[in-house]
MMTF fields as JSON, N, C-alpha, C and O atoms, coordinates in Angstrom:
{
  "mmtfVersion": "1.0.0",
  "mmtfProducer": "UNKNOWN",
  "numBonds": 495,
  "numAtoms": 496,
  "numGroups": 124,
  "numChains": 1,
  "numModels": 1,
  "chainsPerModel": [1],
  "groupsPerChain": [124],
  "chainIdList": ["A"],
  "bondAtomList": [4, 2, 8, 6, 12, 10, 16, 14, 20, 18, 24, 22, 28, 26, 32, 30, 36, 34, 40, 38, 44, 42, 48, 46, 52, 50, 56, 54, 60, 58, 64, 62, 68, 66, 72, 70, 76, 74, 80, 78, 84, 82, 88, 86, 92, 90, 96, 94, 100, 98, 104, 102, 108, 106, 112, 110, 116, 114, 120, 118, 124, 122, 128, 126, 132, 130, 136, 134, 140, 138, 144, 142, 148, 146, 152, 150, 156, 154, 160, 158, 164, 162, 168, 166, 172, 170, 176, 174, 180, 178, 184, 182, 188, 186, 192, 190, 196, 194, 200, 198, 204, 202, 208, 206, 212, 210, 216, 214, 220, 218, 224, 222, 228, 226, 232, 230, 236, 234, 240, 238, 244, 242, 248, 246, 252, 250, 256, 254, 260, 258, 264, 262, 268, 266, 272, 270, 276, 274, 280, 278, 284, 282, 288, 286, 292, 290, 296, 294, 300, 298, 304, 302, 308, 306, 312, 310, 316, 314, 320, 318, 324, 322, 328, 326, 332, 330, 336, 334, 340, 338, 344, 342, 348, 346, 352, 350, 356, 354, 360, 358, 364, 362, 368, 366, 372, 370, 376, 374, 380, 378, 384, 382, 388, 386, 392, 390, 396, 394, 400, 398, 404, 402, 408, 406, 412, 410, 416, 414, 420, 418, 424, 422, 428, 426, 432, 430, 436, 434, 440, 438, 444, 442, 448, 446, 452, 450, 456, 454, 460, 458, 464, 462, 468, 466, 472, 470, 476, 474, 480, 478, 484, 482, 488, 486, 492, 490],
  "bondOrderList": [1, 1, 1, 1, 1, 1, 1, 1, 1, 1, 1, 1, 1, 1, 1, 1, 1, 1, 1, 1, 1, 1, 1, 1, 1, 1, 1, 1, 1, 1, 1, 1, 1, 1, 1, 1, 1, 1, 1, 1, 1, 1, 1, 1, 1, 1, 1, 1, 1, 1, 1, 1, 1, 1, 1, 1, 1, 1, 1, 1, 1, 1, 1, 1, 1, 1, 1, 1, 1, 1, 1, 1, 1, 1, 1, 1, 1, 1, 1, 1, 1, 1, 1, 1, 1, 1, 1, 1, 1, 1, 1, 1, 1, 1, 1, 1, 1, 1, 1, 1, 1, 1, 1, 1, 1, 1, 1, 1, 1, 1, 1, 1, 1, 1, 1, 1, 1, 1, 1, 1, 1, 1, 1],
  "groupList": [{"groupName": "VAL", "atomNameList": ["N", "CA", "C", "O"], "elementList": ["N", "C", "C", "O"], "formalChargeList": [0, 0, 0, 0], "bondAtomList": [1, 0, 2, 1, 3, 2], "bondOrderList": [1, 1, 2], "singleLetterCode": "V", "chemCompType": "L-PEPTIDE LINKING"}, {"groupName": "GLN", "atomNameList": ["N", "CA", "C", "O"], "elementList": ["N", "C", "C", "O"], "formalChargeList": [0, 0, 0, 0], "bondAtomList": [1, 0, 2, 1, 3, 2], "bondOrderList": [1, 1, 2], "singleLetterCode": "Q", "chemCompType": "L-PEPTIDE LINKING"}, {"groupName": "LEU", "atomNameList": ["N", "CA", "C", "O"], "elementList": ["N", "C", "C", "O"], "formalChargeList": [0, 0, 0, 0], "bondAtomList": [1, 0, 2, 1, 3, 2], "bondOrderList": [1, 1, 2], "singleLetterCode": "L", "chemCompType": "L-PEPTIDE LINKING"}, {"groupName": "GLU", "atomNameList": ["N", "CA", "C", "O"], "elementList": ["N", "C", "C", "O"], "formalChargeList": [0, 0, 0, 0], "bondAtomList": [1, 0, 2, 1, 3, 2], "bondOrderList": [1, 1, 2], "singleLetterCode": "E", "chemCompType": "L-PEPTIDE LINKING"}, {"groupName": "SER", "atomNameList": ["N", "CA", "C", "O"], "elementList": ["N", "C", "C", "O"], "formalChargeList": [0, 0, 0, 0], "bondAtomList": [1, 0, 2, 1, 3, 2], "bondOrderList": [1, 1, 2], "singleLetterCode": "S", "chemCompType": "L-PEPTIDE LINKING"}, {"groupName": "GLY", "atomNameList": ["N", "CA", "C", "O"], "elementList": ["N", "C", "C", "O"], "formalChargeList": [0, 0, 0, 0], "bondAtomList": [1, 0, 2, 1, 3, 2], "bondOrderList": [1, 1, 2], "singleLetterCode": "G", "chemCompType": "PEPTIDE LINKING"}, {"groupName": "PHE", "atomNameList": ["N", "CA", "C", "O"], "elementList": ["N", "C", "C", "O"], "formalChargeList": [0, 0, 0, 0], "bondAtomList": [1, 0, 2, 1, 3, 2], "bondOrderList": [1, 1, 2], "singleLetterCode": "F", "chemCompType": "L-PEPTIDE LINKING"}, {"groupName": "PRO", "atomNameList": ["N", "CA", "C", "O"], "elementList": ["N", "C", "C", "O"], "formalChargeList": [0, 0, 0, 0], "bondAtomList": [1, 0, 2, 1, 3, 2], "bondOrderList": [1, 1, 2], "singleLetterCode": "P", "chemCompType": "L-PEPTIDE LINKING"}, {"groupName": "LYS", "atomNameList": ["N", "CA", "C", "O"], "elementList": ["N", "C", "C", "O"], "formalChargeList": [0, 0, 0, 0], "bondAtomList": [1, 0, 2, 1, 3, 2], "bondOrderList": [1, 1, 2], "singleLetterCode": "K", "chemCompType": "L-PEPTIDE LINKING"}, {"groupName": "CYS", "atomNameList": ["N", "CA", "C", "O"], "elementList": ["N", "C", "C", "O"], "formalChargeList": [0, 0, 0, 0], "bondAtomList": [1, 0, 2, 1, 3, 2], "bondOrderList": [1, 1, 2], "singleLetterCode": "C", "chemCompType": "L-PEPTIDE LINKING"}, {"groupName": "ALA", "atomNameList": ["N", "CA", "C", "O"], "elementList": ["N", "C", "C", "O"], "formalChargeList": [0, 0, 0, 0], "bondAtomList": [1, 0, 2, 1, 3, 2], "bondOrderList": [1, 1, 2], "singleLetterCode": "A", "chemCompType": "L-PEPTIDE LINKING"}, {"groupName": "ILE", "atomNameList": ["N", "CA", "C", "O"], "elementList": ["N", "C", "C", "O"], "formalChargeList": [0, 0, 0, 0], "bondAtomList": [1, 0, 2, 1, 3, 2], "bondOrderList": [1, 1, 2], "singleLetterCode": "I", "chemCompType": "L-PEPTIDE LINKING"}, {"groupName": "ASP", "atomNameList": ["N", "CA", "C", "O"], "elementList": ["N", "C", "C", "O"], "formalChargeList": [0, 0, 0, 0], "bondAtomList": [1, 0, 2, 1, 3, 2], "bondOrderList": [1, 1, 2], "singleLetterCode": "D", "chemCompType": "L-PEPTIDE LINKING"}, {"groupName": "TYR", "atomNameList": ["N", "CA", "C", "O"], "elementList": ["N", "C", "C", "O"], "formalChargeList": [0, 0, 0, 0], "bondAtomList": [1, 0, 2, 1, 3, 2], "bondOrderList": [1, 1, 2], "singleLetterCode": "Y", "chemCompType": "L-PEPTIDE LINKING"}, {"groupName": "TRP", "atomNameList": ["N", "CA", "C", "O"], "elementList": ["N", "C", "C", "O"], "formalChargeList": [0, 0, 0, 0], "bondAtomList": [1, 0, 2, 1, 3, 2], "bondOrderList": [1, 1, 2], "singleLetterCode": "W", "chemCompType": "L-PEPTIDE LINKING"}, {"groupName": "ARG", "atomNameList": ["N", "CA", "C", "O"], "elementList": ["N", "C", "C", "O"], "formalChargeList": [0, 0, 0, 0], "bondAtomList": [1, 0, 2, 1, 3, 2], "bondOrderList": [1, 1, 2], "singleLetterCode": "R", "chemCompType": "L-PEPTIDE LINKING"}, {"groupName": "ASN", "atomNameList": ["N", "CA", "C", "O"], "elementList": ["N", "C", "C", "O"], "formalChargeList": [0, 0, 0, 0], "bondAtomList": [1, 0, 2, 1, 3, 2], "bondOrderList": [1, 1, 2], "singleLetterCode": "N", "chemCompType": "L-PEPTIDE LINKING"}, {"groupName": "THR", "atomNameList": ["N", "CA", "C", "O"], "elementList": ["N", "C", "C", "O"], "formalChargeList": [0, 0, 0, 0], "bondAtomList": [1, 0, 2, 1, 3, 2], "bondOrderList": [1, 1, 2], "singleLetterCode": "T", "chemCompType": "L-PEPTIDE LINKING"}, {"groupName": "MET", "atomNameList": ["N", "CA", "C", "O"], "elementList": ["N", "C", "C", "O"], "formalChargeList": [0, 0, 0, 0], "bondAtomList": [1, 0, 2, 1, 3, 2], "bondOrderList": [1, 1, 2], "singleLetterCode": "M", "chemCompType": "L-PEPTIDE LINKING"}],
  "groupTypeList": [0, 1, 2, 0, 3, 4, 5, 5, 5, 6, 0, 1, 7, 5, 5, 4, 2, 8, 2, 4, 9, 0, 10, 4, 5, 6, 11, 6, 12, 12, 13, 5, 0, 10, 14, 6, 15, 1, 0, 7, 5, 16, 3, 15, 3, 5, 2, 4, 6, 11, 8, 17, 10, 12, 5, 4, 17, 10, 13, 10, 12, 10, 0, 8, 5, 15, 6, 0, 11, 4, 4, 12, 16, 0, 8, 16, 17, 0, 13, 2, 1, 18, 16, 4, 2, 8, 7, 3, 12, 17, 10, 2, 13, 6, 9, 10, 0, 12, 2, 2, 7, 2, 7, 7, 14, 16, 2, 17, 4, 15, 13, 12, 13, 14, 5, 1, 5, 17, 1, 0, 17, 0, 4, 4],
  "groupIdList": [1, 2, 3, 4, 5, 6, 7, 8, 9, 10, 11, 12, 13, 14, 15, 16, 17, 18, 19, 20, 21, 22, 23, 24, 25, 26, 27, 28, 29, 30, 31, 32, 33, 34, 35, 36, 37, 38, 39, 40, 41, 42, 43, 44, 45, 46, 47, 48, 49, 50, 51, 52, 53, 54, 55, 56, 57, 58, 59, 60, 61, 62, 63, 64, 65, 66, 67, 68, 69, 70, 71, 72, 73, 74, 75, 76, 77, 78, 79, 80, 81, 82, 83, 84, 85, 86, 87, 88, 89, 90, 91, 92, 93, 94, 95, 96, 97, 98, 99, 100, 101, 102, 103, 104, 105, 106, 107, 108, 109, 110, 111, 112, 113, 114, 115, 116, 117, 118, 119, 120, 121, 122, 123, 124],
  "secStructList": [7, 3, 3, 3, 3, 3, 7, 7, 3, 3, 3, 7, 6, 6, 7, 7, 3, 3, 3, 3, 3, 3, 3, 3, 1, 1, 7, 7, 1, 1, 7, 3, 3, 3, 3, 3, 3, 7, 7, 6, 6, 1, 7, 7, 3, 3, 3, 3, 3, 3, 3, 6, 6, 6, 7, 7, 3, 3, 3, 7, 6, 6, 6, 6, 6, 6, 3, 3, 3, 3, 3, 3, 6, 6, 6, 6, 3, 3, 3, 3, 3, 3, 7, 1, 7, 7, 6, 6, 1, 7, 3, 3, 3, 3, 3, 3, 3, 3, 1, 1, 7, 7, 1, 7, 6, 6, 7, 6, 6, 6, 7, 7, 7, 5, 7, 7, 7, 3, 3, 3, 3, 3, 7, 7],
  "xCoordList": [64.892, 65.128, 65.69, 65.182, 67.021, 67.217, 67.663, 68.368, 67.576, 68.198, 69.378, 69.389, 70.19, 71.356, 71.649, 71.662, 71.935, 72.253, 73.511, 73.974, 74.145, 75.76, 75.98, 75.098, 77.035, 77.555, 77.089, 77.415, 76.481, 76.46, 77.749, 78.919, 77.259, 78.855, 78.893, 77.806, 79.771, 79.834, 79.976, 80.723, 79.393, 79.727, 79.411, 78.481, 80.389, 80.169, 78.961, 78.623, 78.336, 77.207, 77.747, 78.84, 76.918, 77.182, 78.178, 78.816, 78.321, 78.889, 77.905, 76.863, 78.58, 77.952, 78.326, 79.38, 77.149, 77.323, 76.617, 75.746, 76.93, 76.2, 76.028, 77.061, 74.774, 73.942, 73.555, 73.121, 73.876, 73.659, 72.897, 72.998, 72.001, 71.188, 71.049, 70.286, 71.55, 71.766, 70.557, 70.44, 69.737, 68.905, 69.229, 69.465, 69.185, 69.033, 68.274, 67.867, 68.005, 67.001, 65.759, 64.739, 65.89, 64.908, 65.832, 66.998, 65.088, 65.616, 64.986, 63.768, 65.229, 65.1, 64.179, 64.809, 62.873, 62.276, 61.283, 61.586, 60.284, 59.151, 58.449, 57.286, 59.472, 59.338, 59.689, 60.466, 59.126, 59.147, 60.199, 59.823, 61.175, 62.301, 62.504, 62.837, 62.164, 62.079, 63.287, 63.908, 63.73, 64.196, 63.616, 62.875, 63.798, 63.136, 64.522, 65.63, 63.947, 64.535, 64.077, 62.89, 64.602, 64.172, 64.713, 65.661, 64.366, 65.141, 64.322, 63.144, 64.646, 64.229, 63.292, 63.478, 62.093, 60.963, 60.195, 58.999, 60.48, 59.495, 59.132, 59.937, 58.035, 57.854, 58.943, 59.856, 58.718, 59.543, 59.225, 58.069, 59.971, 59.913, 60.443, 61.635, 59.262, 59.992, 60.328, 59.886, 61.614, 62.331, 62.323, 62.064, 62.558, 62.725, 62.14, 62.159, 61.635, 61.433, 61.652, 61.544, 61.848, 62.296, 61.71, 61.804, 61.007, 60.257, 61.263, 61.32, 61.812, 62.906, 62.465, 63.324, 61.269, 61.143, 61.272, 61.807, 60.961, 61.125, 61.942, 62.01, 62.549, 63.335, 62.6, 63.197, 61.353, 60.702, 60.808, 60.212, 61.323, 61.362, 60.42, 59.529, 60.706, 59.602, 60.541, 61.245, 60.388, 61.26, 60.201, 59.288, 60.507, 59.864, 60.46, 61.586, 59.57, 60.054, 61.115, 61.44, 61.762, 62.742, 63.942, 64.73, 64.04, 65.352, 65.26, 66.325, 64.138, 64.236, 65.377, 65.631, 66.025, 67.141, 68.495, 69.609, 68.341, 69.961, 69.964, 71.003, 69.207, 69.287, 69.036, 68.591, 69.469, 69.154, 68.997, 69.978, 67.875, 67.82, 68.008, 67.545, 68.792, 69.09, 69.452, 70.103, 69.069, 69.041, 70.123, 70.355, 70.704, 71.223, 70.764, 71.035, 69.788, 69.289, 70.031, 69.625, 71.151, 72.082, 72.276, 71.732, 73.233, 73.537, 72.659, 73.138, 71.154, 70.047, 70.302, 70.091, 70.876, 71.191, 70.328, 70.054, 69.896, 69.577, 70.298, 70.506, 70.762, 71.55, 70.6, 69.432, 71.469, 70.46, 71.92, 72.612, 72.159, 73.254, 72.666, 71.841, 73.5, 73.056, 73.731, 74.86, 73.802, 74.343, 73.766, 72.684, 74.707, 74.034, 73.685, 72.553, 74.313, 73.537, 73.693, 74.467, 72.426, 72.557, 71.987, 71.274, 72.226, 72.207, 71.04, 70.799, 70.226, 68.614, 68.394, 67.604, 69.301, 69.258, 69.754, 69.702, 70.169, 71.013, 69.674, 68.537, 69.917, 69.109, 69.573, 70.563, 68.621, 68.814, 68.238, 67.057, 68.847, 68.602, 68.054, 68.831, 66.936, 66.617, 65.944, 65.226, 66.256, 65.647, 64.633, 64.639, 63.689, 62.586, 61.863, 61.923, 61.343, 60.944, 59.342, 58.895, 58.655, 57.202, 57.139, 57.569, 56.614, 56.57, 55.203, 55.014, 54.507, 53.588, 53.539, 52.79, 54.166, 54.5, 53.319, 53.185, 52.502, 51.387, 51.488, 51.955, 51.09, 51.003, 49.918, 48.807, 50.307, 51.191, 52.471, 52.342, 53.469, 54.658, 55.447, 56.224, 55.059, 55.725, 54.945, 55.365, 54.044, 53.639, 54.247, 54.512, 54.609, 55.345, 54.874, 55.497, 53.569, 52.801, 52.7, 52.182, 53.187, 52.928, 54.38, 54.305, 55.427, 56.721, 56.579, 56.22, 56.914, 56.893, 58.196, 58.315, 59.41, 60.846, 61.888, 62.535, 62.004, 63.211, 64.547, 64.852, 65.653, 66.839, 66.818, 65.794, 68.101, 68.335, 68.751, 68.857, 68.981, 69.395, 70.911, 71.595, 71.337, 72.544, 72.407, 71.71, 73.382, 73.26, 73.807, 74.696, 73.36, 73.977, 73.921, 72.955, 75.087, 75.15, 75.867, 76.925, 74.991, 75.579, 75.791, 74.778, 77.118, 77.38, 78.841, 79.821, 78.953, 80.123, 80.95, 81.99],
  "yCoordList": [101.889, 103.0, 102.629, 101.712, 103.531, 102.984, 103.827, 104.623, 104.172, 105.159, 104.629, 103.417, 105.197, 104.618, 105.159, 106.341, 105.114, 106.347, 105.974, 104.843, 107.016, 106.692, 107.792, 108.633, 107.83, 108.721, 108.211, 108.915, 107.195, 107.138, 106.547, 106.559, 106.095, 105.893, 106.098, 106.326, 106.069, 105.961, 107.47, 108.12, 108.044, 109.544, 109.815, 109.211, 110.935, 111.27, 112.187, 112.978, 111.85, 112.83, 114.398, 114.688, 115.261, 116.547, 116.585, 117.616, 115.381, 115.502, 116.016, 116.646, 115.529, 115.761, 114.57, 113.935, 114.422, 113.721, 114.292, 115.15, 113.896, 114.22, 112.985, 112.431, 112.372, 111.97, 112.269, 113.302, 111.092, 111.499, 110.429, 109.248, 110.953, 109.925, 109.909, 110.814, 109.109, 109.479, 108.64, 107.487, 108.966, 108.424, 108.153, 109.051, 106.759, 106.888, 106.115, 105.133, 106.118, 105.331, 106.421, 106.088, 107.998, 108.811, 110.14, 110.156, 111.164, 112.213, 113.109, 113.039, 113.812, 114.883, 115.608, 116.363, 115.675, 116.799, 117.541, 118.639, 116.992, 117.559, 116.402, 116.0, 116.061, 115.095, 115.319, 116.228, 114.476, 114.641, 113.926, 112.756, 113.942, 113.28, 113.695, 114.797, 112.316, 112.244, 111.553, 110.801, 111.756, 111.095, 110.668, 111.413, 109.028, 108.945, 107.924, 107.72, 107.417, 106.601, 105.406, 105.217, 104.533, 103.505, 102.765, 102.126, 102.557, 102.089, 100.159, 100.22, 99.357, 97.832, 97.988, 98.949, 97.641, 97.149, 98.504, 98.372, 99.529, 101.001, 101.229, 100.718, 101.924, 102.1, 103.197, 103.726, 103.415, 104.476, 105.861, 106.184, 106.456, 107.937, 108.957, 109.066, 109.838, 110.821, 112.183, 112.698, 112.495, 113.571, 114.758, 115.774, 114.806, 115.769, 115.568, 114.384, 116.476, 116.369, 117.719, 118.908, 117.425, 118.716, 118.168, 117.009, 119.246, 119.217, 119.455, 120.659, 118.835, 119.204, 120.272, 120.993, 120.329, 121.48, 122.74, 123.449, 123.437, 124.776, 124.432, 125.398, 123.306, 123.702, 123.569, 123.411, 123.651, 123.571, 122.72, 121.665, 122.774, 121.847, 121.764, 122.586, 120.552, 120.518, 119.521, 118.725, 119.774, 118.844, 118.597, 119.363, 117.55, 116.774, 117.747, 118.243, 117.904, 118.618, 117.778, 118.423, 116.871, 116.079, 116.833, 117.436, 116.779, 117.276, 118.914, 119.476, 119.554, 120.786, 121.692, 121.574, 122.517, 123.368, 122.417, 122.934, 121.114, 120.494, 119.398, 118.747, 119.216, 118.417, 119.813, 120.934, 119.273, 120.316, 119.752, 119.137, 119.833, 118.774, 119.764, 120.904, 119.143, 119.899, 119.088, 118.065, 119.452, 118.789, 119.604, 120.812, 118.632, 119.116, 117.968, 116.773, 119.026, 118.29, 117.816, 116.906, 118.52, 118.297, 116.656, 115.784, 116.369, 115.275, 114.46, 113.445, 114.62, 113.458, 113.004, 111.839, 114.153, 113.966, 114.768, 115.956, 114.009, 114.691, 114.462, 113.34, 115.756, 115.32, 115.652, 116.039, 115.378, 115.501, 115.699, 114.738, 116.746, 117.115, 117.5, 118.366, 116.36, 116.171, 116.986, 116.795, 117.957, 118.373, 117.945, 117.379, 118.322, 118.145, 116.762, 116.543, 115.781, 114.364, 114.079, 114.504, 112.975, 112.679, 111.273, 110.803, 110.377, 108.832, 108.316, 107.156, 109.369, 108.802, 108.741, 108.03, 109.664, 110.029, 108.313, 108.059, 107.5, 106.315, 105.71, 105.887, 104.999, 104.095, 104.211, 104.863, 103.379, 103.067, 104.411, 104.707, 105.06, 106.091, 105.915, 105.28, 106.225, 105.76, 107.158, 107.921, 107.339, 107.988, 107.481, 106.288, 108.32, 107.564, 109.148, 110.373, 108.348, 109.114, 109.352, 108.322, 110.051, 110.467, 111.033, 112.185, 110.438, 110.81, 111.941, 112.462, 112.126, 113.153, 113.485, 112.817, 114.336, 115.234, 116.146, 117.336, 115.285, 115.924, 115.838, 114.795, 116.88, 116.379, 115.695, 115.815, 114.771, 115.045, 114.271, 113.099, 114.752, 114.188, 113.079, 112.273, 113.222, 111.949, 110.598, 109.764, 110.201, 108.95, 108.089, 108.453, 106.785, 106.242, 105.281, 104.761, 105.347, 104.957, 105.635, 105.142, 106.892, 108.102, 107.53, 107.605, 107.068, 106.866, 105.968, 104.856, 106.411, 104.88, 104.031, 103.121, 104.98, 104.23, 104.509, 105.552, 103.323, 103.368, 103.005, 102.107, 103.803, 102.988, 101.967, 101.627, 101.513, 100.485, 100.741, 99.801, 101.945, 102.582, 102.402, 101.437, 103.495, 103.755, 103.941, 104.724, 102.881, 102.985, 104.679, 105.286, 105.099, 105.939, 105.608, 105.165, 105.841, 105.242, 106.484, 106.934, 107.12, 107.938, 107.709, 107.64, 107.56, 106.825, 107.062, 106.655, 107.69, 107.988, 106.866, 106.956],
  "zCoordList": [131.073, 132.011, 133.395, 134.041, 133.973, 135.097, 135.883, 135.261, 137.495, 138.265, 138.907, 139.124, 139.185, 139.948, 140.921, 140.575, 142.063, 143.286, 143.72, 143.57, 144.323, 144.663, 145.65, 145.822, 146.267, 147.085, 148.893, 149.849, 149.011, 150.392, 151.123, 150.743, 152.131, 153.225, 154.639, 155.17, 155.264, 156.776, 157.104, 156.374, 158.037, 158.213, 159.812, 160.347, 160.696, 162.04, 161.983, 161.103, 163.266, 163.12, 163.195, 163.682, 162.699, 162.246, 160.972, 160.758, 160.067, 158.812, 157.82, 158.002, 156.535, 155.347, 154.426, 154.388, 153.665, 152.115, 151.068, 151.21, 150.186, 148.843, 148.129, 147.754, 147.833, 147.289, 145.348, 144.838, 144.737, 143.34, 142.728, 143.061, 141.666, 141.402, 140.137, 139.799, 138.987, 137.672, 136.839, 137.252, 135.86, 135.244, 133.59, 132.782, 133.3, 131.944, 131.088, 131.708, 130.258, 129.153, 129.051, 128.447, 129.777, 129.562, 129.754, 130.15, 129.406, 129.547, 130.677, 130.509, 131.609, 132.693, 131.854, 131.114, 131.674, 130.961, 132.001, 132.466, 132.283, 133.016, 133.844, 133.866, 134.442, 135.72, 137.028, 137.32, 137.974, 139.341, 139.848, 139.77, 140.27, 141.154, 142.681, 143.117, 143.504, 144.867, 145.408, 144.656, 146.792, 147.571, 148.463, 149.105, 148.871, 149.908, 150.611, 150.113, 151.931, 152.942, 153.459, 153.192, 154.105, 154.538, 155.332, 154.877, 156.744, 157.583, 157.923, 158.276, 157.863, 158.3, 158.73, 159.476, 158.821, 159.473, 159.262, 159.521, 158.94, 158.791, 157.28, 156.501, 156.693, 155.585, 154.838, 155.471, 153.556, 152.943, 153.453, 153.725, 153.546, 154.055, 153.056, 152.769, 152.451, 151.591, 152.537, 153.564, 151.33, 151.938, 151.307, 151.952, 150.176, 149.335, 147.763, 147.425, 146.758, 146.023, 144.689, 144.988, 143.789, 142.683, 141.529, 141.126, 140.966, 139.956, 138.395, 138.145, 137.644, 136.935, 135.757, 135.248, 135.403, 134.536, 135.014, 134.162, 136.203, 136.845, 138.193, 138.952, 138.631, 139.842, 141.274, 142.339, 141.131, 142.523, 143.57, 143.351, 144.59, 145.471, 146.579, 146.788, 147.397, 148.865, 149.415, 148.793, 151.225, 151.656, 153.009, 153.318, 153.599, 154.427, 155.992, 155.966, 157.233, 158.157, 158.707, 159.705, 158.68, 159.3, 158.734, 159.462, 157.509, 157.067, 156.49, 156.235, 156.321, 156.12, 156.706, 157.905, 156.005, 156.342, 156.483, 156.394, 156.69, 156.563, 155.221, 155.115, 154.496, 153.152, 152.049, 152.297, 150.908, 149.945, 148.616, 148.199, 147.779, 146.707, 145.413, 145.39, 144.28, 143.112, 142.022, 142.235, 140.713, 139.613, 138.712, 138.746, 137.921, 136.347, 135.433, 135.321, 134.709, 133.587, 132.323, 131.6, 132.129, 131.106, 131.425, 130.748, 132.688, 133.032, 133.546, 134.052, 133.589, 133.962, 135.336, 135.673, 136.355, 137.393, 138.505, 138.338, 139.706, 140.772, 141.962, 142.425, 142.565, 143.968, 145.417, 145.415, 146.644, 147.675, 148.586, 148.922, 148.827, 149.855, 151.082, 151.375, 151.95, 153.497, 154.094, 153.642, 154.985, 155.941, 157.367, 157.52, 158.456, 160.257, 160.214, 160.646, 159.827, 159.9, 161.356, 162.214, 161.358, 162.349, 162.65, 161.763, 163.985, 163.746, 163.357, 163.023, 163.427, 163.082, 161.399, 160.779, 160.91, 159.348, 158.411, 157.208, 159.498, 159.222, 158.363, 158.802, 157.134, 156.411, 155.051, 154.719, 154.063, 152.972, 151.883, 152.061, 151.006, 150.341, 149.15, 148.438, 148.537, 147.203, 146.505, 147.152, 145.246, 144.365, 143.517, 143.216, 143.064, 142.559, 141.214, 141.32, 140.259, 139.402, 139.079, 138.575, 139.165, 138.605, 137.43, 137.382, 136.188, 135.196, 134.893, 133.794, 135.87, 135.693, 137.087, 137.8, 137.549, 139.195, 139.38, 139.096, 139.927, 140.951, 142.209, 142.666, 143.088, 144.609, 144.955, 144.439, 146.072, 147.095, 146.65, 146.297, 146.647, 146.286, 146.978, 146.467, 148.314, 149.34, 149.197, 150.0, 148.492, 148.228, 147.465, 146.319, 147.885, 147.278, 145.889, 144.963, 146.252, 144.745, 143.661, 142.659, 143.692, 142.817, 141.724, 140.498, 142.338, 141.398, 140.797, 141.185, 139.454, 138.64, 138.096, 137.275, 139.199, 138.809, 139.665, 139.761, 140.372, 141.5, 141.341, 140.556, 142.216, 141.9, 143.074, 143.667, 143.34, 144.032, 145.462, 146.25, 145.801, 146.861, 147.211, 146.87, 147.952, 148.757, 150.173, 150.819, 150.581, 152.344, 153.037, 152.439, 153.922, 154.88, 156.071, 156.692, 156.461, 157.98, 158.581, 158.141, 159.915, 160.494, 161.926, 162.622, 162.572, 163.603, 164.185, 163.562, 165.322, 166.113, 166.279, 166.93]
}
């Protein structure tokens, strides 16, 4: 089982990036997939969640209205479209899979698999 994130990079404030999380070794069936981020010295922060069975989503207040999570179950891929990026969005972004998606979605301990992360830097 492997999760690989991509799409991170350097962007100016107000810009956009689209992150991808590709899963291999299992099929997106009825799982929960979330995006987290982490800044050195801080705890990992839950950003958004999607339940692959029905497409239901959840967002942290910090990103609601700016970020959009989506999934393509055929491609075993979950995306995070990030718009109106701010310098405080700078972090290492991770995707994670919960094999038994139950609330609360933003607890890191719920997740069974994690990717290695992709760096997002927002700066002028």
